[in-house]
PDB file of C-alpha atoms in Angstrom:
ATOM      1  CA  MET D  49       9.001   4.976 -18.827  1.00 39.00           C
ATOM      2  CA  THR D  50      12.410   3.934 -17.670  1.00 43.00           C
ATOM      3  CA  THR D  51      13.941   5.554 -14.626  1.00 46.00           C
ATOM      4  CA  GLY D  52      17.203   5.858 -16.542  1.00 49.00           C
ATOM      5  CA  SER D  53      20.711   4.624 -16.092  1.00 63.00           C
ATOM      6  CA  THR D  54      22.345   6.869 -13.507  1.00 68.00           C
ATOM      7  CA  THR D  55      20.347   5.551 -10.560  1.00 70.00           C
ATOM      8  CA  VAL D  56      21.064   1.990 -11.695  1.00 78.00           C
ATOM      9  CA  ARG D  57      24.752   2.803 -12.166  1.00 81.00           C
ATOM     10  CA  ARG D  58      24.934   4.278  -8.693  1.00 80.00           C
ATOM     11  CA  SER D  59      23.194   1.289  -7.134  1.00 81.00           C
ATOM     12  CA  LEU D  60      25.357  -1.231  -9.008  1.00 87.00           C
ATOM     13  CA  GLY D  61      28.505   0.695  -8.156  1.00 88.00           C
ATOM     14  CA  ARG D  62      27.695   0.653  -4.450  1.00 87.00           C
ATOM     15  CA  ARG D  63      27.024  -3.087  -4.546  1.00 89.00           C
ATOM     16  CA  LEU D  64      30.286  -3.833  -6.318  1.00 93.00           C
ATOM     17  CA  LYS D  65      32.241  -1.650  -3.915  1.00 92.00           C
ATOM     18  CA  GLN D  66      30.647  -3.399  -0.930  1.00 91.00           C
ATOM     19  CA  LEU D  67      31.466  -6.801  -2.392  1.00 93.00           C
ATOM     20  CA  ARG D  68      35.078  -5.766  -3.020  1.00 94.00           C
ATOM     21  CA  GLU D  69      35.478  -4.551   0.549  1.00 93.00           C
ATOM     22  CA  GLN D  70      33.784  -7.656   1.967  1.00 93.00           C
ATOM     23  CA  ALA D  71      36.198  -9.786  -0.036  1.00 94.00           C
ATOM     24  CA  GLY D  72      39.130  -7.845   1.397  1.00 94.00           C
ATOM     25  CA  LYS D  73      40.230  -6.677  -2.043  1.00 93.00           C
ATOM     26  CA  THR D  74      41.812  -3.316  -2.824  1.00 93.00           C
ATOM     27  CA  SER D  75      41.729  -1.319  -6.033  1.00 93.00           C
ATOM     28  CA  ALA D  76      45.308  -2.491  -6.560  1.00 94.00           C
ATOM     29  CA  ASP D  77      44.092  -6.104  -6.514  1.00 93.00           C
ATOM     30  CA  VAL D  78      41.603  -5.277  -9.268  1.00 92.00           C
ATOM     31  CA  VAL D  79      44.300  -3.559 -11.316  1.00 93.00           C
ATOM     32  CA  ASP D  80      46.640  -6.547 -10.864  1.00 93.00           C
ATOM     33  CA  SER D  81      43.883  -8.834 -12.128  1.00 93.00           C
ATOM     34  CA  THR D  82      43.745  -6.716 -15.329  1.00 92.00           C
ATOM     35  CA  ILE D  83      39.943  -6.518 -15.034  1.00 92.00           C
ATOM     36  CA  ALA D  84      39.957  -2.726 -14.789  1.00 91.00           C
ATOM     37  CA  SER D  85      42.320   0.187 -14.322  1.00 92.00           C
ATOM     38  CA  LYS D  86      42.204   2.137 -11.069  1.00 91.00           C
ATOM     39  CA  ALA D  87      40.438   5.028 -12.805  1.00 91.00           C
ATOM     40  CA  LYS D  88      37.854   2.753 -14.441  1.00 90.00           C
ATOM     41  CA  LEU D  89      37.112   0.965 -11.168  1.00 91.00           C
ATOM     42  CA  ALA D  90      36.647   4.306  -9.433  1.00 91.00           C
ATOM     43  CA  ARG D  91      34.162   5.407 -12.103  1.00 87.00           C
ATOM     44  CA  ILE D  92      32.261   2.113 -11.886  1.00 90.00           C
ATOM     45  CA  GLU D  93      31.991   2.236  -8.104  1.00 88.00           C
ATOM     46  CA  ALA D  94      30.913   5.895  -8.205  1.00 82.00           C
ATOM     47  CA  GLY D  95      28.204   5.120 -10.766  1.00 80.00           C
ATOM     48  CA  GLN D  96      29.771   7.403 -13.343  1.00 74.00           C
ATOM     49  CA  GLN D  97      29.766   5.051 -16.319  1.00 79.00           C
ATOM     50  CA  SER D  98      27.862   2.154 -17.799  1.00 81.00           C
ATOM     51  CA  VAL D  99      29.197  -1.285 -16.924  1.00 87.00           C
ATOM     52  CA  LYS D 100      29.664  -4.215 -19.272  1.00 89.00           C
ATOM     53  CA  VAL D 101      28.266  -7.597 -18.285  1.00 90.00           C
ATOM     54  CA  ALA D 102      31.726  -9.134 -18.771  1.00 92.00           C
ATOM     55  CA  ASP D 103      33.249  -6.650 -16.307  1.00 92.00           C
ATOM     56  CA  VAL D 104      30.596  -7.387 -13.691  1.00 92.00           C
ATOM     57  CA  ARG D 105      31.114 -11.131 -14.008  1.00 94.00           C
ATOM     58  CA  ALA D 106      34.893 -10.737 -13.837  1.00 95.00           C
ATOM     59  CA  LEU D 107      34.694  -8.582 -10.716  1.00 95.00           C
ATOM     60  CA  CYS D 108      32.266 -11.006  -9.085  1.00 94.00           C
ATOM     61  CA  TRP D 109      34.673 -13.854  -9.895  1.00 95.00           C
ATOM     62  CA  LEU D 110      37.509 -11.939  -8.239  1.00 94.00           C
ATOM     63  CA  TYR D 111      35.344 -11.210  -5.187  1.00 94.00           C
ATOM     64  CA  GLU D 112      34.168 -14.854  -5.008  1.00 94.00           C
ATOM     65  CA  VAL D 113      30.501 -13.896  -5.303  1.00 93.00           C
ATOM     66  CA  ASP D 114      27.986 -16.759  -5.648  1.00 94.00           C
ATOM     67  CA  GLN D 115      26.391 -17.463  -9.015  1.00 93.00           C
ATOM     68  CA  ASP D 116      22.881 -16.229  -8.189  1.00 92.00           C
ATOM     69  CA  LEU D 117      24.077 -12.791  -7.068  1.00 92.00           C
ATOM     70  CA  THR D 118      26.502 -12.613  -9.985  1.00 92.00           C
ATOM     71  CA  ASP D 119      23.626 -13.226 -12.404  1.00 91.00           C
ATOM     72  CA  GLN D 120      21.496 -10.562 -10.691  1.00 88.00           C
ATOM     73  CA  LEU D 121      24.250  -7.954 -10.924  1.00 90.00           C
ATOM     74  CA  ALA D 122      24.994  -8.922 -14.519  1.00 88.00           C
ATOM     75  CA  ASP D 123      21.345  -8.381 -15.419  1.00 85.00           C
ATOM     76  CA  LEU D 124      21.438  -5.036 -13.602  1.00 81.00           C
ATOM     77  CA  SER D 125      24.443  -3.957 -15.647  1.00 84.00           C
ATOM     78  CA  LEU D 126      22.350  -4.168 -18.826  1.00 80.00           C
ATOM     79  CA  GLN D 127      20.261  -1.276 -17.526  1.00 72.00           C
ATOM     80  CA  THR D 128      23.250   1.019 -16.995  1.00 69.00           C
ATOM     81  CA  ALA D 129      23.315   1.915 -20.688  1.00 65.00           C
ATOM     82  CA  MET D 130      19.587   2.686 -20.913  1.00 64.00           C
ATOM     83  CA  LYS D 131      18.503   6.281 -21.413  1.00 67.00           C
ATOM     84  CA  GLY D 132      16.141   8.076 -19.055  1.00 70.00           C
ATOM     85  CA  TRP D 133      12.876   9.606 -20.291  1.00 72.00           C
ATOM     86  CA  TRP D 134      14.224  13.109 -19.629  1.00 69.00           C
ATOM     87  CA  GLU D 135      17.090  12.719 -22.107  1.00 70.00           C
ATOM     88  CA  ALA D 136      14.621  13.120 -24.975  1.00 71.00           C
ATOM     89  CA  HIS D 137      13.991  16.686 -23.782  1.00 71.00           C
ATOM     90  CA  GLY D 138      17.549  17.826 -24.461  1.00 69.00           C
ATOM     91  CA  ASP D 139      18.374  21.296 -23.172  1.00 72.00           C
ATOM     92  CA  ALA D 140      14.771  21.927 -22.090  1.00 71.00           C
ATOM     93  CA  ILE D 141      15.820  20.539 -18.718  1.00 75.00           C
ATOM     94  CA  PRO D 142      18.636  22.308 -16.822  1.00 75.00           C
ATOM     95  CA  THR D 143      21.678  20.145 -16.155  1.00 74.00           C
ATOM     96  CA  TRP D 144      21.436  20.761 -12.408  1.00 76.00           C
ATOM     97  CA  PHE D 145      17.818  19.519 -12.377  1.00 81.00           C
ATOM     98  CA  THR D 146      18.524  16.306 -14.291  1.00 80.00           C
ATOM     99  CA  THR D 147      19.782  14.542 -11.175  1.00 80.00           C
ATOM    100  CA  TYR D 148      16.627  15.416  -9.283  1.00 87.00           C
ATOM    101  CA  VAL D 149      14.087  14.231 -11.861  1.00 85.00           C
ATOM    102  CA  GLU D 150      16.005  10.988 -12.222  1.00 81.00           C
ATOM    103  CA  ARG D 151      16.006  10.358  -8.486  1.00 84.00           C
ATOM    104  CA  GLU D 152      12.342  11.352  -8.284  1.00 89.00           C
ATOM    105  CA  SER D 153      11.469   8.881 -11.047  1.00 84.00           C
ATOM    106  CA  ALA D 154      13.055   6.081  -9.022  1.00 82.00           C
ATOM    107  CA  ALA D 155      11.817   7.120  -5.568  1.00 89.00           C
ATOM    108  CA  LEU D 156       9.319   5.166  -3.499  1.00 92.00           C
ATOM    109  CA  GLU D 157       7.983   8.221  -1.659  1.00 97.00           C
ATOM    110  CA  ALA D 158       8.215  11.999  -1.661  1.00 97.00           C
ATOM    111  CA  LEU D 159       7.388  14.352   1.199  1.00 98.00           C
ATOM    112  CA  THR D 160       7.339  17.996   0.201  1.00 98.00           C
ATOM    113  CA  TYR D 161       6.575  21.346   1.796  1.00 98.00           C
ATOM    114  CA  GLN D 162       6.023  24.343  -0.477  1.00 96.00           C
ATOM    115  CA  SER D 163       5.431  27.912   0.616  1.00 94.00           C
ATOM    116  CA  ASP D 164       5.105  29.747  -2.719  1.00 93.00           C
ATOM    117  CA  LEU D 165       3.960  27.415  -5.490  1.00 94.00           C
ATOM    118  CA  ILE D 166       2.222  24.167  -6.335  1.00 96.00           C
ATOM    119  CA  PRO D 167       4.774  21.307  -6.506  1.00 95.00           C
ATOM    120  CA  GLY D 168       5.721  20.390 -10.062  1.00 93.00           C
ATOM    121  CA  LEU D 169       4.127  16.949  -9.850  1.00 95.00           C
ATOM    122  CA  LEU D 170       0.780  18.529  -9.011  1.00 97.00           C
ATOM    123  CA  GLN D 171       0.744  21.440 -11.469  1.00 96.00           C
ATOM    124  CA  THR D 172      -1.623  21.763 -14.388  1.00 96.00           C
ATOM    125  CA  PRO D 173      -0.044  22.693 -17.748  1.00 93.00           C
ATOM    126  CA  ASP D 174      -1.548  26.205 -17.621  1.00 94.00           C
ATOM    127  CA  TYR D 175      -0.257  26.804 -14.094  1.00 95.00           C
ATOM    128  CA  HIS D 176       3.252  25.751 -15.092  1.00 90.00           C
ATOM    129  CA  ARG D 177       3.069  27.768 -18.307  1.00 89.00           C
ATOM    130  CA  SER D 178       2.162  30.867 -16.279  1.00 90.00           C
ATOM    131  CA  ILE D 179       5.135  30.394 -13.944  1.00 88.00           C
ATOM    132  CA  PHE D 180       7.492  29.883 -16.864  1.00 83.00           C
ATOM    133  CA  GLU D 181       6.253  32.950 -18.710  1.00 80.00           C
ATOM    134  CA  ALA D 182       6.510  35.099 -15.578  1.00 81.00           C
ATOM    135  CA  ALA D 183      10.166  34.116 -15.087  1.00 73.00           C
ATOM    136  CA  ARG D 184      11.125  35.349 -18.586  1.00 67.00           C
ATOM    137  CA  LEU D 185      14.379  33.408 -18.405  1.00 59.00           C
ATOM    138  CA  GLN D 186      14.065  31.753 -21.830  1.00 62.00           C
ATOM    139  CA  PRO D 187      12.478  32.576 -25.214  1.00 63.00           C
ATOM    140  CA  PRO D 188       8.660  32.323 -25.234  1.00 59.00           C
ATOM    141  CA  ASP D 189       8.739  29.493 -27.812  1.00 65.00           C
ATOM    142  CA  SER D 190      10.374  27.191 -25.268  1.00 75.00           C
ATOM    143  CA  ALA D 191       7.373  27.382 -22.933  1.00 76.00           C
ATOM    144  CA  GLU D 192       5.639  24.405 -24.540  1.00 81.00           C
ATOM    145  CA  ARG D 193       8.785  22.309 -24.263  1.00 81.00           C
ATOM    146  CA  GLN D 194       8.828  23.063 -20.544  1.00 80.00           C
ATOM    147  CA  VAL D 195       5.161  22.163 -20.198  1.00 84.00           C
ATOM    148  CA  GLN D 196       5.694  18.828 -21.972  1.00 85.00           C
ATOM    149  CA  LEU D 197       8.687  18.141 -19.743  1.00 85.00           C
ATOM    150  CA  ARG D 198       6.486  18.674 -16.691  1.00 86.00           C
ATOM    151  CA  VAL D 199       3.783  16.374 -18.086  1.00 88.00           C
ATOM    152  CA  ASP D 200       6.332  13.621 -18.793  1.00 89.00           C
ATOM    153  CA  ARG D 201       7.770  14.055 -15.309  1.00 90.00           C
ATOM    154  CA  GLN D 202       4.307  13.512 -13.815  1.00 93.00           C
ATOM    155  CA  HIS D 203       3.791  10.384 -15.926  1.00 90.00           C
ATOM    156  CA  ALA D 204       7.183   9.023 -14.809  1.00 87.00           C
ATOM    157  CA  ALA D 205       6.208   9.443 -11.167  1.00 90.00           C
ATOM    158  CA  PHE D 206       2.571   8.363 -11.192  1.00 92.00           C
ATOM    159  CA  ASP D 207       2.091   6.054 -14.185  1.00 89.00           C
ATOM    160  CA  ARG D 208       4.647   3.377 -13.332  1.00 85.00           C
ATOM    161  CA  PRO D 209       3.965  -0.073 -11.850  1.00 83.00           C
ATOM    162  CA  ALA D 210       4.723   1.216  -8.327  1.00 88.00           C
ATOM    163  CA  PRO D 211       3.534   4.857  -8.369  1.00 92.00           C
ATOM    164  CA  LEU D 212       5.342   7.424  -6.277  1.00 94.00           C
ATOM    165  CA  ALA D 213       3.671   7.944  -2.899  1.00 97.00           C
ATOM    166  CA  LEU D 214       3.483  11.734  -2.600  1.00 98.00           C
ATOM    167  CA  ALA D 215       2.482  13.758   0.449  1.00 98.00           C
ATOM    168  CA  ALA D 216       2.504  17.519  -0.068  1.00 98.00           C
ATOM    169  CA  VAL D 217       1.934  20.305   2.431  1.00 98.00           C
ATOM    170  CA  LEU D 218       1.193  23.681   0.854  1.00 98.00           C
ATOM    171  CA  SER D 219       1.091  26.982   2.643  1.00 97.00           C
ATOM    172  CA  GLU D 220      -2.335  28.607   2.403  1.00 96.00           C
ATOM    173  CA  GLY D 221      -0.684  31.396   0.434  1.00 95.00           C
ATOM    174  CA  VAL D 222       0.033  28.980  -2.424  1.00 96.00           C
ATOM    175  CA  LEU D 223      -3.677  28.724  -3.192  1.00 95.00           C
ATOM    176  CA  ALA D 224      -4.317  32.402  -2.490  1.00 94.00           C
ATOM    177  CA  ARG D 225      -1.789  33.513  -5.119  1.00 93.00           C
ATOM    178  CA  GLU D 226      -3.603  33.745  -8.453  1.00 94.00           C
ATOM    179  CA  VAL D 227      -0.940  32.358 -10.759  1.00 94.00           C
ATOM    180  CA  GLY D 228      -2.218  32.915 -14.293  1.00 92.00           C
ATOM    181  CA  GLY D 229      -5.481  34.390 -13.061  1.00 95.00           C
ATOM    182  CA  ALA D 230      -8.656  33.193 -11.372  1.00 95.00           C
ATOM    183  CA  GLU D 231      -9.660  30.713 -14.075  1.00 96.00           C
ATOM    184  CA  ILE D 232      -6.311  28.922 -14.116  1.00 96.00           C
ATOM    185  CA  MET D 233      -6.271  28.759 -10.322  1.00 96.00           C
ATOM    186  CA  ALA D 234      -9.792  27.339 -10.251  1.00 96.00           C
ATOM    187  CA  GLU D 235      -8.641  24.610 -12.628  1.00 97.00           C
ATOM    188  CA  GLN D 236      -5.548  24.023 -10.480  1.00 97.00           C
ATOM    189  CA  ARG D 237      -7.591  23.650  -7.296  1.00 96.00           C
ATOM    190  CA  LYS D 238      -9.890  21.173  -9.042  1.00 96.00           C
ATOM    191  CA  HIS D 239      -6.841  19.240 -10.236  1.00 96.00           C
ATOM    192  CA  LEU D 240      -5.442  19.062  -6.713  1.00 97.00           C
ATOM    193  CA  LEU D 241      -8.716  17.647  -5.419  1.00 97.00           C
ATOM    194  CA  GLU D 242      -8.739  15.018  -8.172  1.00 96.00           C
ATOM    195  CA  LEU D 243      -5.161  13.988  -7.429  1.00 96.00           C
ATOM    196  CA  ALA D 244      -5.843  13.833  -3.693  1.00 96.00           C
ATOM    197  CA  ARG D 245      -8.430  11.126  -4.376  1.00 95.00           C
ATOM    198  CA  ARG D 246      -5.661   8.818  -5.541  1.00 95.00           C
ATOM    199  CA  ALA D 247      -4.437   6.288  -3.004  1.00 95.00           C
ATOM    200  CA  ASN D 248      -0.823   7.389  -3.512  1.00 96.00           C
ATOM    201  CA  VAL D 249      -1.348  11.166  -3.218  1.00 97.00           C
ATOM    202  CA  ALA D 250      -2.125  13.282  -0.141  1.00 98.00           C
ATOM    203  CA  VAL D 251      -2.367  17.074  -0.229  1.00 98.00           C
ATOM    204  CA  TYR D 252      -2.565  19.235   2.884  1.00 98.00           C
ATOM    205  CA  ILE D 253      -2.995  22.976   3.363  1.00 97.00           C
ATOM    206  CA  LEU D 254      -1.171  24.782   6.154  1.00 97.00           C
ATOM    207  CA  PRO D 255      -3.471  27.665   7.202  1.00 96.00           C
ATOM    208  CA  PHE D 256      -2.137  31.072   8.176  1.00 95.00           C
ATOM    209  CA  THR D 257      -3.783  30.552  11.548  1.00 94.00           C
ATOM    210  CA  ALA D 258      -1.291  27.763  12.276  1.00 93.00           C
ATOM    211  CA  GLY D 259       1.220  30.493  13.110  1.00 93.00           C
ATOM    212  CA  ALA D 260       4.901  29.631  13.423  1.00 94.00           C
ATOM    213  CA  HIS D 261       5.937  26.210  12.155  1.00 94.00           C
ATOM    214  CA  PRO D 262       9.146  24.174  11.684  1.00 92.00           C
ATOM    215  CA  ALA D 263       9.252  24.595   7.891  1.00 93.00           C
ATOM    216  CA  MET D 264       9.536  28.381   7.924  1.00 92.00           C
ATOM    217  CA  LYS D 265      13.158  28.069   6.829  1.00 90.00           C
ATOM    218  CA  GLY D 266      11.926  27.236   3.336  1.00 92.00           C
ATOM    219  CA  ALA D 267      10.611  24.663   0.884  1.00 95.00           C
ATOM    220  CA  PHE D 268      12.070  21.164   0.823  1.00 97.00           C
ATOM    221  CA  THR D 269      11.452  17.684  -0.523  1.00 97.00           C
ATOM    222  CA  VAL D 270      12.425  14.366   1.047  1.00 97.00           C
ATOM    223  CA  LEU D 271      12.803  11.450  -1.366  1.00 96.00           C
ATOM    224  CA  GLY D 272      12.712   7.909  -0.006  1.00 94.00           C
ATOM    225  CA  PHE D 273      13.875   4.772  -1.819  1.00 89.00           C
ATOM    226  CA  ASP D 274      13.251   1.063  -1.315  1.00 82.00           C
ATOM    227  CA  SER D 275      16.858  -0.012  -1.765  1.00 72.00           C
ATOM    228  CA  PRO D 276      19.663   0.262   0.806  1.00 69.00           C
ATOM    229  CA  ASP D 277      21.949   0.931  -2.158  1.00 65.00           C
ATOM    230  CA  ASP D 278      20.072   4.163  -2.883  1.00 75.00           C
ATOM    231  CA  PRO D 279      19.955   6.294   0.294  1.00 83.00           C
ATOM    232  CA  ASP D 280      17.147   8.728   1.033  1.00 91.00           C
ATOM    233  CA  LEU D 281      17.841  12.402   0.440  1.00 93.00           C
ATOM    234  CA  VAL D 282      16.577  15.919   1.021  1.00 95.00           C
ATOM    235  CA  TYR D 283      16.347  18.243  -1.967  1.00 94.00           C
ATOM    236  CA  LEU D 284      16.518  22.020  -1.589  1.00 94.00           C
ATOM    237  CA  GLU D 285      16.046  24.210  -4.661  1.00 86.00           C
ATOM    238  CA  THR D 286      17.264  27.765  -5.185  1.00 78.00           C
ATOM    239  CA  SER D 287      17.486  30.067  -8.186  1.00 72.00           C
ATOM    240  CA  ALA D 288      21.122  28.978  -8.503  1.00 72.00           C
ATOM    241  CA  GLY D 289      20.387  25.243  -8.629  1.00 78.00           C
ATOM    242  CA  GLY D 290      19.687  22.299  -6.365  1.00 85.00           C
ATOM    243  CA  ARG D 291      21.282  21.073  -3.151  1.00 90.00           C
ATOM    244  CA  TYR D 292      21.170  17.483  -1.897  1.00 90.00           C
ATOM    245  CA  ILE D 293      21.468  16.313   1.709  1.00 92.00           C
ATOM    246  CA  GLU D 294      22.013  12.647   2.582  1.00 89.00           C
ATOM    247  CA  GLU D 295      23.416  13.011   6.104  1.00 93.00           C
ATOM    248  CA  PRO D 296      21.228  10.780   8.350  1.00 93.00           C
ATOM    249  CA  THR D 297      20.784  13.315  11.163  1.00 96.00           C
ATOM    250  CA  MET D 298      19.644  16.030   8.760  1.00 95.00           C
ATOM    251  CA  LEU D 299      17.355  13.589   6.949  1.00 95.00           C
ATOM    252  CA  LEU D 300      15.687  12.700  10.230  1.00 96.00           C
ATOM    253  CA  GLN D 301      15.268  16.384  11.088  1.00 96.00           C
ATOM    254  CA  TYR D 302      13.552  17.152   7.800  1.00 97.00           C
ATOM    255  CA  ARG D 303      11.281  14.136   8.143  1.00 97.00           C
ATOM    256  CA  GLU D 304      10.310  15.283  11.636  1.00 97.00           C
ATOM    257  CA  ASP D 305       9.734  18.824  10.368  1.00 97.00           C
ATOM    258  CA  PHE D 306       7.433  17.479   7.674  1.00 97.00           C
ATOM    259  CA  THR D 307       5.457  15.405  10.163  1.00 97.00           C
ATOM    260  CA  ARG D 308       5.009  18.368  12.478  1.00 97.00           C
ATOM    261  CA  VAL D 309       3.942  20.773   9.725  1.00 97.00           C
ATOM    262  CA  ARG D 310       1.561  18.160   8.321  1.00 97.00           C
ATOM    263  CA  ASP D 311       0.008  17.813  11.771  1.00 96.00           C
ATOM    264  CA  GLN D 312      -0.672  21.563  11.744  1.00 96.00           C
ATOM    265  CA  SER D 313      -2.378  21.296   8.348  1.00 97.00           C
ATOM    266  CA  VAL D 314      -5.759  20.158   7.045  1.00 97.00           C
ATOM    267  CA  PRO D 315      -6.494  17.877   4.069  1.00 97.00           C
ATOM    268  CA  ILE D 316      -7.234  19.870   0.929  1.00 97.00           C
ATOM    269  CA  GLU D 317     -10.655  18.232   0.683  1.00 95.00           C
ATOM    270  CA  GLU D 318     -11.546  19.806   4.038  1.00 95.00           C
ATOM    271  CA  TYR D 319      -9.927  23.142   3.208  1.00 94.00           C
ATOM    272  CA  LEU D 320     -11.782  23.601  -0.101  1.00 92.00           C
ATOM    273  CA  LYS D 321     -15.182  22.241   0.900  1.00 83.00           C
TER     274      LYS D 321
END
């Protein structure tokens, strides 16, 4: 499954902007060269549109970029028009959530703390179906579309050449809440144990006896990437949509909070034995 074009566009745009600045060129210089208008250049550098190979090569020529790097960026531009796996799901995925699943599909690691529910990447279809049906926000016939979306999201994260490294800390209450009933929760617990056996997945349970902890302000997810052109971020989800934090100080704080709450937790294998 492809990770889609937006992440590639954003990465390519950052690289081209850096090269322009390193070359001492302004947007006016690009306009004067007739390679792109000011508006088009702004969209390219912001990762808001696909980029033609010819445009990349022309910009690299203007910025006096060497041939090897020019060829690399030209090859990268071919991916900016590719569609992401989620686009096949149409309106089954909220617009505000599209950005997150795309970033998740491209991430190297994810650190998440959840206080009320199993993280989406770890849910069984029946668990997710039960959550969806309880929300009653959409017609019942769309439940299966949502379940398939969740399954495809899991494949995109775990079934790629470099699987996402996921560490999840769940409040003890997450397993105590019988979402869908005892049978569905038994299946969900078994699924968590199976996933935790994977080299790239770690699941921890934060017991009630741990008392106060640094994540009491709410659930969060930290996504880490392997490219300096794609900065790490913190994702916070509310009923009104998602919020993204990329400020380095806040990122560090959330990473430290995760480490501390993980240290207060026990591996799920130990908790369920």
